[in-house]
Amino acid sequence: MTDTPQAPQQDAMLKRLARIEGQVRGLQAMIRRGEDCEAIAQQFAAARKALDRAYQELLACLLEEAVLDPQQDSRATLARVRSIFTKYT
């Protein structure tokens, strides 16, 4: 990965996803061990919340790119933002 302005954001997202991956592996292990359903549900909720937060970060990045695009006028920018919300939320 080159050292671009987005590199820190990409690194942060990759770290976040690695933590989520660890949570999912932990869930698999809990299920294999036959742990209590409520404990598993609690971990599921934590993993879902973490994934939702990562997705929100990605959407924020996508919106920033749309808003800060110097080649688009305000109407095109608003159309792009509307498209992002309609498609991804």
Short mmCIF file of N, CA and C in Angstrom, two decimals:
data_model
loop_
_atom_site.label_atom_id
_atom_site.label_comp_id
_atom_site.label_asym_id
_atom_site.label_seq_id
_atom_site.Cartn_x
_atom_site.Cartn_y
_atom_site.Cartn_z
N MET A 1 0.85 -1.17 0.00
CA MET A 1 0.00 0.00 0.00
C MET A 1 0.88 1.23 0.00
N THR A 2 0.59 2.16 -0.89
CA THR A 2 1.40 3.37 -0.97
C THR A 2 0.96 4.33 0.12
N ASP A 3 1.81 5.31 0.40
CA ASP A 3 1.53 6.27 1.44
C ASP A 3 0.73 7.43 0.87
N THR A 4 -0.56 7.22 0.65
CA THR A 4 -1.45 8.24 0.13
C THR A 4 -2.18 8.88 1.30
N PRO A 5 -2.89 9.99 1.06
CA PRO A 5 -3.65 10.60 2.15
C PRO A 5 -4.70 9.66 2.74
N GLN A 6 -5.18 8.69 1.95
CA GLN A 6 -6.17 7.76 2.46
C GLN A 6 -5.55 6.58 3.20
N ALA A 7 -4.25 6.43 3.14
CA ALA A 7 -3.60 5.28 3.76
C ALA A 7 -3.94 5.15 5.25
N PRO A 8 -3.93 6.23 6.04
CA PRO A 8 -4.30 6.08 7.46
C PRO A 8 -5.74 5.59 7.63
N GLN A 9 -6.66 6.09 6.80
CA GLN A 9 -8.05 5.64 6.87
C GLN A 9 -8.15 4.16 6.49
N GLN A 10 -7.42 3.77 5.47
CA GLN A 10 -7.43 2.37 5.05
C GLN A 10 -6.86 1.48 6.14
N ASP A 11 -5.76 1.89 6.74
CA ASP A 11 -5.16 1.12 7.83
C ASP A 11 -6.13 0.98 8.99
N ALA A 12 -6.81 2.07 9.35
CA ALA A 12 -7.77 2.03 10.45
C ALA A 12 -8.92 1.09 10.12
N MET A 13 -9.40 1.12 8.88
CA MET A 13 -10.49 0.24 8.49
C MET A 13 -10.05 -1.22 8.52
N LEU A 14 -8.85 -1.49 8.03
CA LEU A 14 -8.34 -2.87 8.04
C LEU A 14 -8.19 -3.38 9.47
N LYS A 15 -7.72 -2.54 10.38
CA LYS A 15 -7.60 -2.94 11.79
C LYS A 15 -8.98 -3.20 12.38
N ARG A 16 -9.92 -2.34 12.06
CA ARG A 16 -11.29 -2.51 12.56
C ARG A 16 -11.88 -3.84 12.07
N LEU A 17 -11.68 -4.12 10.77
CA LEU A 17 -12.19 -5.37 10.20
C LEU A 17 -11.49 -6.60 10.78
N ALA A 18 -10.21 -6.47 11.08
CA ALA A 18 -9.49 -7.59 11.69
C ALA A 18 -10.06 -7.89 13.09
N ARG A 19 -10.41 -6.83 13.83
CA ARG A 19 -11.02 -7.04 15.15
C ARG A 19 -12.38 -7.73 15.00
N ILE A 20 -13.14 -7.30 14.01
CA ILE A 20 -14.45 -7.92 13.77
C ILE A 20 -14.27 -9.39 13.38
N GLU A 21 -13.27 -9.65 12.55
CA GLU A 21 -12.97 -11.04 12.16
C GLU A 21 -12.67 -11.87 13.41
N GLY A 22 -11.90 -11.30 14.33
CA GLY A 22 -11.61 -12.00 15.58
C GLY A 22 -12.86 -12.26 16.39
N GLN A 23 -13.78 -11.28 16.39
CA GLN A 23 -15.04 -11.48 17.11
C GLN A 23 -15.85 -12.62 16.49
N VAL A 24 -15.87 -12.68 15.17
CA VAL A 24 -16.62 -13.74 14.49
C VAL A 24 -15.99 -15.10 14.76
N ARG A 25 -14.67 -15.16 14.75
CA ARG A 25 -14.00 -16.43 15.09
C ARG A 25 -14.31 -16.82 16.53
N GLY A 26 -14.36 -15.83 17.41
CA GLY A 26 -14.72 -16.09 18.79
C GLY A 26 -16.13 -16.64 18.91
N LEU A 27 -17.03 -16.10 18.12
CA LEU A 27 -18.40 -16.61 18.09
C LEU A 27 -18.44 -18.07 17.64
N GLN A 28 -17.68 -18.37 16.62
CA GLN A 28 -17.62 -19.76 16.13
C GLN A 28 -17.12 -20.69 17.24
N ALA A 29 -16.10 -20.24 17.94
CA ALA A 29 -15.56 -21.06 19.04
C ALA A 29 -16.58 -21.23 20.15
N MET A 30 -17.31 -20.17 20.48
CA MET A 30 -18.34 -20.26 21.51
C MET A 30 -19.41 -21.27 21.13
N ILE A 31 -19.81 -21.25 19.88
CA ILE A 31 -20.84 -22.18 19.41
C ILE A 31 -20.31 -23.61 19.45
N ARG A 32 -19.06 -23.80 18.99
CA ARG A 32 -18.47 -25.16 19.04
C ARG A 32 -18.40 -25.70 20.45
N ARG A 33 -18.10 -24.81 21.42
CA ARG A 33 -18.00 -25.24 22.82
C ARG A 33 -19.37 -25.42 23.46
N GLY A 34 -20.43 -25.02 22.75
CA GLY A 34 -21.78 -25.16 23.30
C GLY A 34 -22.08 -24.18 24.41
N GLU A 35 -21.51 -23.00 24.33
CA GLU A 35 -21.73 -22.01 25.38
C GLU A 35 -23.18 -21.54 25.40
N ASP A 36 -23.52 -20.89 26.47
CA ASP A 36 -24.86 -20.39 26.72
C ASP A 36 -25.33 -19.47 25.59
N CYS A 37 -26.57 -19.67 25.15
CA CYS A 37 -27.12 -18.88 24.04
C CYS A 37 -27.11 -17.38 24.32
N GLU A 38 -27.35 -17.00 25.56
CA GLU A 38 -27.37 -15.57 25.87
C GLU A 38 -25.97 -14.96 25.73
N ALA A 39 -24.94 -15.69 26.15
CA ALA A 39 -23.57 -15.20 26.00
C ALA A 39 -23.21 -15.07 24.52
N ILE A 40 -23.66 -16.03 23.73
CA ILE A 40 -23.41 -15.98 22.28
C ILE A 40 -24.15 -14.79 21.67
N ALA A 41 -25.40 -14.60 22.08
CA ALA A 41 -26.19 -13.47 21.56
C ALA A 41 -25.52 -12.15 21.90
N GLN A 42 -24.97 -12.06 23.11
CA GLN A 42 -24.28 -10.84 23.53
C GLN A 42 -23.08 -10.55 22.62
N GLN A 43 -22.33 -11.59 22.31
CA GLN A 43 -21.17 -11.42 21.43
C GLN A 43 -21.59 -11.12 19.99
N PHE A 44 -22.69 -11.73 19.55
CA PHE A 44 -23.24 -11.42 18.23
C PHE A 44 -23.58 -9.93 18.15
N ALA A 45 -24.25 -9.43 19.19
CA ALA A 45 -24.65 -8.03 19.20
C ALA A 45 -23.42 -7.12 19.12
N ALA A 46 -22.38 -7.46 19.84
CA ALA A 46 -21.15 -6.66 19.82
C ALA A 46 -20.52 -6.68 18.43
N ALA A 47 -20.48 -7.86 17.79
CA ALA A 47 -19.90 -7.97 16.45
C ALA A 47 -20.74 -7.20 15.43
N ARG A 48 -22.05 -7.29 15.56
CA ARG A 48 -22.92 -6.55 14.64
C ARG A 48 -22.73 -5.06 14.78
N LYS A 49 -22.62 -4.59 16.01
CA LYS A 49 -22.43 -3.16 16.26
C LYS A 49 -21.10 -2.69 15.69
N ALA A 50 -20.07 -3.50 15.87
CA ALA A 50 -18.75 -3.16 15.34
C ALA A 50 -18.78 -3.11 13.81
N LEU A 51 -19.47 -4.05 13.19
CA LEU A 51 -19.58 -4.06 11.74
C LEU A 51 -20.39 -2.86 11.25
N ASP A 52 -21.46 -2.52 11.96
CA ASP A 52 -22.25 -1.34 11.61
C ASP A 52 -21.40 -0.07 11.68
N ARG A 53 -20.57 0.05 12.72
CA ARG A 53 -19.70 1.22 12.85
C ARG A 53 -18.70 1.29 11.69
N ALA A 54 -18.14 0.15 11.32
CA ALA A 54 -17.20 0.13 10.20
C ALA A 54 -17.91 0.55 8.91
N TYR A 55 -19.13 0.07 8.72
CA TYR A 55 -19.91 0.42 7.54
C TYR A 55 -20.22 1.91 7.52
N GLN A 56 -20.55 2.47 8.67
CA GLN A 56 -20.82 3.91 8.76
C GLN A 56 -19.58 4.72 8.39
N GLU A 57 -18.42 4.26 8.83
CA GLU A 57 -17.16 4.93 8.47
C GLU A 57 -16.95 4.90 6.95
N LEU A 58 -17.24 3.76 6.35
CA LEU A 58 -17.10 3.64 4.91
C LEU A 58 -18.07 4.57 4.18
N LEU A 59 -19.31 4.63 4.65
CA LEU A 59 -20.27 5.53 4.03
C LEU A 59 -19.84 6.99 4.19
N ALA A 60 -19.29 7.34 5.33
CA ALA A 60 -18.80 8.71 5.53
C ALA A 60 -17.70 9.02 4.53
N CYS A 61 -16.82 8.08 4.31
CA CYS A 61 -15.74 8.26 3.34
C CYS A 61 -16.32 8.45 1.93
N LEU A 62 -17.30 7.64 1.58
CA LEU A 62 -17.94 7.73 0.28
C LEU A 62 -18.61 9.09 0.10
N LEU A 63 -19.28 9.56 1.13
CA LEU A 63 -19.93 10.87 1.07
C LEU A 63 -18.91 12.00 0.97
N GLU A 64 -17.82 11.90 1.71
CA GLU A 64 -16.76 12.90 1.64
C GLU A 64 -16.21 13.00 0.22
N GLU A 65 -15.98 11.84 -0.39
CA GLU A 65 -15.47 11.83 -1.76
C GLU A 65 -16.45 12.52 -2.71
N ALA A 66 -17.74 12.26 -2.52
CA ALA A 66 -18.75 12.86 -3.39
C ALA A 66 -18.81 14.37 -3.19
N VAL A 67 -18.80 14.82 -1.94
CA VAL A 67 -18.94 16.24 -1.64
C VAL A 67 -17.69 17.02 -2.02
N LEU A 68 -16.54 16.41 -1.87
CA LEU A 68 -15.28 17.13 -2.13
C LEU A 68 -14.78 16.99 -3.56
N ASP A 69 -15.57 16.37 -4.43
CA ASP A 69 -15.17 16.20 -5.84
C ASP A 69 -15.23 17.56 -6.53
N PRO A 70 -14.06 18.11 -6.91
CA PRO A 70 -14.04 19.44 -7.51
C PRO A 70 -14.61 19.48 -8.93
N GLN A 71 -14.80 18.33 -9.54
CA GLN A 71 -15.28 18.30 -10.92
C GLN A 71 -16.80 18.28 -11.01
N GLN A 72 -17.49 18.25 -9.87
CA GLN A 72 -18.95 18.22 -9.89
C GLN A 72 -19.52 19.53 -9.39
N ASP A 73 -20.59 19.98 -10.06
CA ASP A 73 -21.28 21.16 -9.55
C ASP A 73 -22.20 20.72 -8.41
N SER A 74 -22.84 21.67 -7.77
CA SER A 74 -23.64 21.36 -6.57
C SER A 74 -24.81 20.42 -6.89
N ARG A 75 -25.43 20.56 -8.04
CA ARG A 75 -26.54 19.67 -8.38
C ARG A 75 -26.06 18.23 -8.58
N ALA A 76 -24.94 18.07 -9.24
CA ALA A 76 -24.38 16.73 -9.44
C ALA A 76 -23.96 16.13 -8.10
N THR A 77 -23.41 16.96 -7.23
CA THR A 77 -23.01 16.49 -5.90
C THR A 77 -24.23 16.02 -5.11
N LEU A 78 -25.29 16.81 -5.12
CA LEU A 78 -26.50 16.41 -4.40
C LEU A 78 -27.10 15.14 -4.99
N ALA A 79 -27.07 15.01 -6.31
CA ALA A 79 -27.57 13.78 -6.94
C ALA A 79 -26.75 12.59 -6.51
N ARG A 80 -25.44 12.77 -6.42
CA ARG A 80 -24.55 11.68 -6.00
C ARG A 80 -24.81 11.29 -4.55
N VAL A 81 -24.96 12.29 -3.67
CA VAL A 81 -25.24 12.02 -2.26
C VAL A 81 -26.58 11.30 -2.12
N ARG A 82 -27.59 11.75 -2.85
CA ARG A 82 -28.90 11.09 -2.81
C ARG A 82 -28.78 9.64 -3.27
N SER A 83 -28.01 9.42 -4.32
CA SER A 83 -27.80 8.08 -4.84
C SER A 83 -27.12 7.18 -3.81
N ILE A 84 -26.14 7.72 -3.12
CA ILE A 84 -25.43 6.96 -2.08
C ILE A 84 -26.41 6.55 -0.98
N PHE A 85 -27.22 7.50 -0.50
CA PHE A 85 -28.18 7.17 0.56
C PHE A 85 -29.21 6.15 0.10
N THR A 86 -29.69 6.31 -1.12
CA THR A 86 -30.71 5.40 -1.63
C THR A 86 -30.15 3.99 -1.81
N LYS A 87 -28.93 3.92 -2.31
CA LYS A 87 -28.34 2.63 -2.63
C LYS A 87 -27.80 1.88 -1.41
N TYR A 88 -27.24 2.61 -0.45
CA TYR A 88 -26.49 1.94 0.61
C TYR A 88 -27.10 2.04 2.02
N THR A 89 -28.24 2.72 2.15
CA THR A 89 -28.85 2.77 3.49
C THR A 89 -30.25 2.21 3.48
#
